[in-house]
Amino acid sequence: MNMNVERIDHVGIAVKSIESRLPYYQDALGLNYVGEEVVEEQKVRVAFLKIGESRLELLEPTSEDSTVAKFLQKRGEGIHHIAVHVKDIYSALEEHKRLGSRLIDEDPRVGAHNMLIAFVHPKSTGGVLIELCQHQD
Ligand code: CMX
């Protein structure tokens, strides 16, 4: 059994406007807003809401050529990806390659929170964009 996966790190939700969607998550759900970050490489602004040991991440595109902007145009607002935290992202990627999964990132790169991240294509997971991530000390 593969014991590399530790937990759901976060669920990414594509929104047109963080400002207009935040009140639902803060007020109705009562989640703690713990900050925002612009991830230049991905052309998104990300708002973080803590939910237990995991987070919800509201993703708002900062440019029309952002992958999130394309997602919003095609599919509308909603769940964009699920991120699973692994102990060792390099061995997780090796395992995916061994099993023939289609990787968007063959090698990890640095994402929000300075984490190492790599995406697995939704076409090889049954329609869910999976992000593998590992916190760096
Ligand atoms: N979840 C599920 N399916 C998705 C998807 C998503 N998030 N994004 C696209 N798809 C589907 C599309 O619906 C489409 O399916 P059909 O062919 O059946 O219509 C197919 O995948 C191809 O979609 P596309 O619109 O042509 O999109 P692209 O191939 O240009 O890009 C993807 C899709 C996943 C490769 C691209 O979005 C990507 O590289 N994602 C990884 C990076 C990323 O998402 N960054 C934003 C978050 C950053 C962060 O959290 O820090």
PDB file of C-alpha atoms and ligand atoms in Angstrom:
ATOM      1  CA  MET A   1       0.000   0.000   0.000  1.00  0.00           C
ATOM      2  CA  ASN A   2       1.225   3.504  -0.886  1.00  0.00           C
ATOM      3  CA  MET A   3       1.564   5.431   2.396  1.00  0.00           C
ATOM      4  CA  ASN A   4       2.841   8.646   0.845  1.00  0.00           C
ATOM      5  CA  VAL A   5      -0.448  10.614   0.962  1.00  0.00           C
ATOM      6  CA  GLU A   6      -1.076  12.264   4.338  1.00  0.00           C
ATOM      7  CA  ARG A   7      -4.236  14.372   3.987  1.00  0.00           C
ATOM      8  CA  ILE A   8      -6.270  16.696   1.795  1.00  0.00           C
ATOM      9  CA  ASP A   9      -4.188  19.872   1.913  1.00  0.00           C
ATOM     10  CA  HIS A  10      -6.746  22.071   0.185  1.00  0.00           C
ATOM     11  CA  VAL A  11      -9.612  22.215  -2.274  1.00  0.00           C
ATOM     12  CA  GLY A  12      -9.285  24.874  -4.966  1.00  0.00           C
ATOM     13  CA  ILE A  13     -12.483  26.689  -5.973  1.00  0.00           C
ATOM     14  CA  ALA A  14     -12.538  28.885  -9.070  1.00  0.00           C
ATOM     15  CA  VAL A  15     -14.367  32.185  -8.535  1.00  0.00           C
ATOM     16  CA  LYS A  16     -14.851  35.261 -10.666  1.00  0.00           C
ATOM     17  CA  SER A  17     -14.363  37.532  -7.666  1.00  0.00           C
ATOM     18  CA  ILE A  18     -12.906  36.630  -4.271  1.00  0.00           C
ATOM     19  CA  GLU A  19     -14.473  39.737  -2.764  1.00  0.00           C
ATOM     20  CA  SER A  20     -17.981  38.693  -3.726  1.00  0.00           C
ATOM     21  CA  ARG A  21     -17.610  35.024  -2.736  1.00  0.00           C
ATOM     22  CA  LEU A  22     -15.713  35.451   0.536  1.00  0.00           C
ATOM     23  CA  PRO A  23     -18.778  36.444   2.627  1.00  0.00           C
ATOM     24  CA  TYR A  24     -20.407  33.039   2.064  1.00  0.00           C
ATOM     25  CA  TYR A  25     -17.374  31.127   3.313  1.00  0.00           C
ATOM     26  CA  GLN A  26     -16.632  33.539   6.184  1.00  0.00           C
ATOM     27  CA  ASP A  27     -20.134  34.362   7.356  1.00  0.00           C
ATOM     28  CA  ALA A  28     -22.448  31.478   6.471  1.00  0.00           C
ATOM     29  CA  LEU A  29     -19.884  28.687   6.863  1.00  0.00           C
ATOM     30  CA  GLY A  30     -17.952  30.592   9.524  1.00  0.00           C
ATOM     31  CA  LEU A  31     -14.496  29.698   8.242  1.00  0.00           C
ATOM     32  CA  ASN A  32     -11.392  31.624   9.256  1.00  0.00           C
ATOM     33  CA  TYR A  33      -9.934  33.750   6.474  1.00  0.00           C
ATOM     34  CA  VAL A  34      -6.172  33.394   6.827  1.00  0.00           C
ATOM     35  CA  GLY A  35      -4.867  35.577   4.035  1.00  0.00           C
ATOM     36  CA  GLU A  36      -4.301  36.064   0.354  1.00  0.00           C
ATOM     37  CA  GLU A  37      -1.437  35.603  -2.058  1.00  0.00           C
ATOM     38  CA  VAL A  38      -0.856  36.312  -5.745  1.00  0.00           C
ATOM     39  CA  VAL A  39       0.818  33.384  -7.495  1.00  0.00           C
ATOM     40  CA  GLU A  40       2.353  35.182 -10.487  1.00  0.00           C
ATOM     41  CA  GLU A  41       3.398  32.027 -12.308  1.00  0.00           C
ATOM     42  CA  GLN A  42      -0.189  30.732 -12.280  1.00  0.00           C
ATOM     43  CA  LYS A  43      -1.770  34.165 -12.826  1.00  0.00           C
ATOM     44  CA  VAL A  44      -4.127  33.759  -9.889  1.00  0.00           C
ATOM     45  CA  ARG A  45      -4.964  35.509  -6.656  1.00  0.00           C
ATOM     46  CA  VAL A  46      -5.624  32.956  -3.929  1.00  0.00           C
ATOM     47  CA  ALA A  47      -7.611  33.509  -0.710  1.00  0.00           C
ATOM     48  CA  PHE A  48      -7.121  30.932   2.041  1.00  0.00           C
ATOM     49  CA  LEU A  49      -9.791  29.755   4.473  1.00  0.00           C
ATOM     50  CA  LYS A  50      -8.880  27.298   7.196  1.00  0.00           C
ATOM     51  CA  ILE A  51     -11.073  24.231   7.626  1.00  0.00           C
ATOM     52  CA  GLY A  52      -9.625  21.859  10.239  1.00  0.00           C
ATOM     53  CA  GLU A  53      -6.139  20.859   9.145  1.00  0.00           C
ATOM     54  CA  SER A  54      -7.048  21.631   5.521  1.00  0.00           C
ATOM     55  CA  ARG A  55      -7.959  24.790   3.590  1.00  0.00           C
ATOM     56  CA  LEU A  56     -10.336  26.000   0.971  1.00  0.00           C
ATOM     57  CA  GLU A  57      -8.599  28.149  -1.620  1.00  0.00           C
ATOM     58  CA  LEU A  58     -10.646  30.625  -3.638  1.00  0.00           C
ATOM     59  CA  LEU A  59      -8.894  31.148  -6.994  1.00  0.00           C
ATOM     60  CA  GLU A  60      -9.495  34.347  -8.934  1.00  0.00           C
ATOM     61  CA  PRO A  61      -7.692  34.864 -12.250  1.00  0.00           C
ATOM     62  CA  THR A  62      -5.427  37.908 -12.478  1.00  0.00           C
ATOM     63  CA  SER A  63      -5.242  37.740 -16.268  1.00  0.00           C
ATOM     64  CA  GLU A  64      -7.433  36.604 -19.144  1.00  0.00           C
ATOM     65  CA  ASP A  65      -4.876  34.013 -20.214  1.00  0.00           C
ATOM     66  CA  SER A  66      -4.811  32.366 -16.773  1.00  0.00           C
ATOM     67  CA  THR A  67      -5.786  28.662 -16.730  1.00  0.00           C
ATOM     68  CA  VAL A  68      -8.420  29.617 -14.139  1.00  0.00           C
ATOM     69  CA  ALA A  69      -9.897  32.234 -16.505  1.00  0.00           C
ATOM     70  CA  LYS A  70     -10.180  29.530 -19.169  1.00  0.00           C
ATOM     71  CA  PHE A  71     -11.834  27.197 -16.638  1.00  0.00           C
ATOM     72  CA  LEU A  72     -14.377  29.890 -15.665  1.00  0.00           C
ATOM     73  CA  GLN A  73     -15.233  30.591 -19.294  1.00  0.00           C
ATOM     74  CA  LYS A  74     -15.682  26.928 -20.106  1.00  0.00           C
ATOM     75  CA  ARG A  75     -17.198  25.474 -16.942  1.00  0.00           C
ATOM     76  CA  GLY A  76     -18.205  28.422 -14.723  1.00  0.00           C
ATOM     77  CA  GLU A  77     -17.456  28.818 -11.030  1.00  0.00           C
ATOM     78  CA  GLY A  78     -16.904  25.688  -8.944  1.00  0.00           C
ATOM     79  CA  ILE A  79     -14.427  23.118  -7.691  1.00  0.00           C
ATOM     80  CA  HIS A  80     -11.223  23.443  -9.676  1.00  0.00           C
ATOM     81  CA  HIS A  81      -8.810  20.988  -8.029  1.00  0.00           C
ATOM     82  CA  ILE A  82      -8.116  18.831  -5.010  1.00  0.00           C
ATOM     83  CA  ALA A  83      -4.662  19.021  -3.472  1.00  0.00           C
ATOM     84  CA  VAL A  84      -3.284  16.047  -1.561  1.00  0.00           C
ATOM     85  CA  HIS A  85      -0.336  16.478   0.751  1.00  0.00           C
ATOM     86  CA  VAL A  86       2.373  13.867   0.327  1.00  0.00           C
ATOM     87  CA  LYS A  87       5.438  13.104   2.425  1.00  0.00           C
ATOM     88  CA  ASP A  88       7.672  12.890  -0.629  1.00  0.00           C
ATOM     89  CA  ILE A  89       6.535  14.519  -3.879  1.00  0.00           C
ATOM     90  CA  TYR A  90       9.413  13.033  -5.872  1.00  0.00           C
ATOM     91  CA  SER A  91       8.426   9.455  -5.057  1.00  0.00           C
ATOM     92  CA  ALA A  92       4.726  10.331  -5.601  1.00  0.00           C
ATOM     93  CA  LEU A  93       5.622  11.559  -9.111  1.00  0.00           C
ATOM     94  CA  GLU A  94       7.682   8.420  -9.772  1.00  0.00           C
ATOM     95  CA  GLU A  95       4.706   6.277  -8.718  1.00  0.00           C
ATOM     96  CA  HIS A  96       2.397   8.237 -11.055  1.00  0.00           C
ATOM     97  CA  LYS A  97       4.857   7.772 -13.938  1.00  0.00           C
ATOM     98  CA  ARG A  98       5.209   4.068 -13.195  1.00  0.00           C
ATOM     99  CA  LEU A  99       1.421   3.677 -13.332  1.00  0.00           C
ATOM    100  CA  GLY A 100       1.112   5.704 -16.546  1.00  0.00           C
ATOM    101  CA  SER A 101      -0.726   8.781 -15.200  1.00  0.00           C
ATOM    102  CA  ARG A 102      -0.612  11.880 -17.385  1.00  0.00           C
ATOM    103  CA  LEU A 103       1.388  14.508 -15.531  1.00  0.00           C
ATOM    104  CA  ILE A 104       1.078  18.238 -16.184  1.00  0.00           C
ATOM    105  CA  ASP A 105       4.301  18.749 -14.205  1.00  0.00           C
ATOM    106  CA  GLU A 106       6.975  16.069 -14.598  1.00  0.00           C
ATOM    107  CA  ASP A 107       8.987  17.825 -11.899  1.00  0.00           C
ATOM    108  CA  PRO A 108       7.772  19.760  -8.866  1.00  0.00           C
ATOM    109  CA  ARG A 109       7.650  23.541  -8.920  1.00  0.00           C
ATOM    110  CA  VAL A 110       7.073  26.147  -6.232  1.00  0.00           C
ATOM    111  CA  GLY A 111       3.449  27.213  -5.608  1.00  0.00           C
ATOM    112  CA  ALA A 112       1.519  29.180  -2.977  1.00  0.00           C
ATOM    113  CA  HIS A 113       2.925  28.951   0.584  1.00  0.00           C
ATOM    114  CA  ASN A 114       6.297  28.109  -0.963  1.00  0.00           C
ATOM    115  CA  MET A 115       5.116  24.495  -1.327  1.00  0.00           C
ATOM    116  CA  LEU A 116       6.458  22.051  -3.884  1.00  0.00           C
ATOM    117  CA  ILE A 117       3.556  21.256  -6.205  1.00  0.00           C
ATOM    118  CA  ALA A 118       2.809  19.168  -9.294  1.00  0.00           C
ATOM    119  CA  PHE A 119      -0.480  18.714 -11.147  1.00  0.00           C
ATOM    120  CA  VAL A 120      -1.934  15.487 -12.572  1.00  0.00           C
ATOM    121  CA  HIS A 121      -4.094  15.900 -15.685  1.00  0.00           C
ATOM    122  CA  PRO A 122      -7.873  15.464 -15.141  1.00  0.00           C
ATOM    123  CA  LYS A 123      -8.012  13.245 -18.246  1.00  0.00           C
ATOM    124  CA  SER A 124      -6.128  10.520 -16.381  1.00  0.00           C
ATOM    125  CA  THR A 125      -8.010  10.789 -13.066  1.00  0.00           C
ATOM    126  CA  GLY A 126     -11.642  10.647 -14.167  1.00  0.00           C
ATOM    127  CA  GLY A 127     -12.194  14.394 -14.494  1.00  0.00           C
ATOM    128  CA  VAL A 128     -10.558  15.721 -11.319  1.00  0.00           C
ATOM    129  CA  LEU A 129      -7.502  17.968 -11.480  1.00  0.00           C
ATOM    130  CA  ILE A 130      -5.237  16.611  -8.720  1.00  0.00           C
ATOM    131  CA  GLU A 131      -2.437  18.642  -7.181  1.00  0.00           C
ATOM    132  CA  LEU A 132       0.318  16.832  -5.316  1.00  0.00           C
ATOM    133  CA  CYS A 133       1.961  19.075  -2.755  1.00  0.00           C
ATOM    134  CA  GLN A 134       4.633  18.962  -0.106  1.00  0.00           C
ATOM    135  CA  HIS A 135       5.522  21.646   2.422  1.00  0.00           C
ATOM    136  CA  GLN A 136       9.172  22.663   2.424  1.00  0.00           C
ATOM    137  CA  ASP A 137      10.781  23.177   5.839  1.00  0.00           C
TER     138      ASP A 137
HETATM  139  N1  CMX B   1     -10.865  20.038 -13.567  1.00  0.00           N
HETATM  140  C1  CMX B   1     -11.411  19.063 -14.350  1.00  0.00           C
HETATM  141  N2  CMX B   1     -11.347  19.063 -15.704  1.00  0.00           N
HETATM  142  C2  CMX B   1     -10.719  20.110 -16.269  1.00  0.00           C
HETATM  143  C3  CMX B   1     -10.133  21.154 -15.526  1.00  0.00           C
HETATM  144  C4  CMX B   1     -10.225  21.093 -14.118  1.00  0.00           C
HETATM  145  N3  CMX B   1      -9.697  22.045 -13.350  1.00  0.00           N
HETATM  146  N4  CMX B   1      -9.571  22.044 -16.380  1.00  0.00           N
HETATM  147  C5  CMX B   1      -9.797  21.584 -17.617  1.00  0.00           C
HETATM  148  N5  CMX B   1     -10.492  20.426 -17.553  1.00  0.00           N
HETATM  149  C6  CMX B   1     -10.929  19.609 -18.684  1.00  0.00           C
HETATM  150  C7  CMX B   1     -11.731  20.417 -19.680  1.00  0.00           C
HETATM  151  O1  CMX B   1     -13.099  20.446 -19.331  1.00  0.00           O
HETATM  152  C8  CMX B   1     -11.470  19.691 -20.961  1.00  0.00           C
HETATM  153  O2  CMX B   1     -12.268  18.556 -21.048  1.00  0.00           O
HETATM  154  P1  CMX B   1     -13.030  18.172 -22.427  1.00  0.00           P
HETATM  155  O3  CMX B   1     -11.907  17.968 -23.427  1.00  0.00           O
HETATM  156  O4  CMX B   1     -13.759  16.928 -22.079  1.00  0.00           O
HETATM  157  O5  CMX B   1     -13.878  19.359 -22.749  1.00  0.00           O
HETATM  158  C9  CMX B   1     -10.033  19.242 -20.827  1.00  0.00           C
HETATM  159  O6  CMX B   1      -9.771  19.191 -19.410  1.00  0.00           O
HETATM  160  C10 CMX B   1      -9.039  20.183 -21.480  1.00  0.00           C
HETATM  161  O7  CMX B   1      -9.387  21.459 -21.035  1.00  0.00           O
HETATM  162  P2  CMX B   1      -8.965  22.840 -21.668  1.00  0.00           P
HETATM  163  O8  CMX B   1     -10.007  23.847 -21.337  1.00  0.00           O
HETATM  164  O9  CMX B   1      -8.552  22.668 -23.104  1.00  0.00           O
HETATM  165  O10 CMX B   1      -7.770  23.246 -20.770  1.00  0.00           O
HETATM  166  P3  CMX B   1      -6.252  23.040 -20.986  1.00  0.00           P
HETATM  167  O11 CMX B   1      -5.948  21.693 -21.525  1.00  0.00           O
HETATM  168  O12 CMX B   1      -5.713  24.243 -21.667  1.00  0.00           O
HETATM  169  O13 CMX B   1      -5.795  23.096 -19.448  1.00  0.00           O
HETATM  170  C11 CMX B   1      -5.135  21.904 -17.535  1.00  0.00           C
HETATM  171  C12 CMX B   1      -6.265  22.181 -18.528  1.00  0.00           C
HETATM  172  C13 CMX B   1      -5.697  21.082 -16.409  1.00  0.00           C
HETATM  173  C14 CMX B   1      -3.992  21.165 -18.262  1.00  0.00           C
HETATM  174  C15 CMX B   1      -4.610  23.301 -17.023  1.00  0.00           C
HETATM  175  O14 CMX B   1      -5.650  23.985 -16.377  1.00  0.00           O
HETATM  176  C16 CMX B   1      -3.434  23.202 -16.083  1.00  0.00           C
HETATM  177  O15 CMX B   1      -2.285  23.095 -16.497  1.00  0.00           O
HETATM  178  N6  CMX B   1      -3.679  23.203 -14.750  1.00  0.00           N
HETATM  179  C17 CMX B   1      -2.613  23.135 -13.765  1.00  0.00           C
HETATM  180  C18 CMX B   1      -2.242  24.488 -13.210  1.00  0.00           C
HETATM  181  C19 CMX B   1      -3.404  25.160 -12.548  1.00  0.00           C
HETATM  182  O16 CMX B   1      -4.532  24.709 -12.560  1.00  0.00           O
HETATM  183  N7  CMX B   1      -3.122  26.317 -11.888  1.00  0.00           N
HETATM  184  C20 CMX B   1      -4.121  27.092 -11.207  1.00  0.00           C
HETATM  185  C21 CMX B   1      -4.124  26.847  -9.713  1.00  0.00           C
HETATM  186  C22 CMX B   1      -2.872  27.382  -9.085  1.00  0.00           C
HETATM  187  C23 CMX B   1      -2.728  27.216  -7.596  1.00  0.00           C
HETATM  188  O17 CMX B   1      -3.542  26.566  -6.940  1.00  0.00           O
HETATM  189  O18 CMX B   1      -1.720  27.755  -7.091  1.00  0.00           O
END
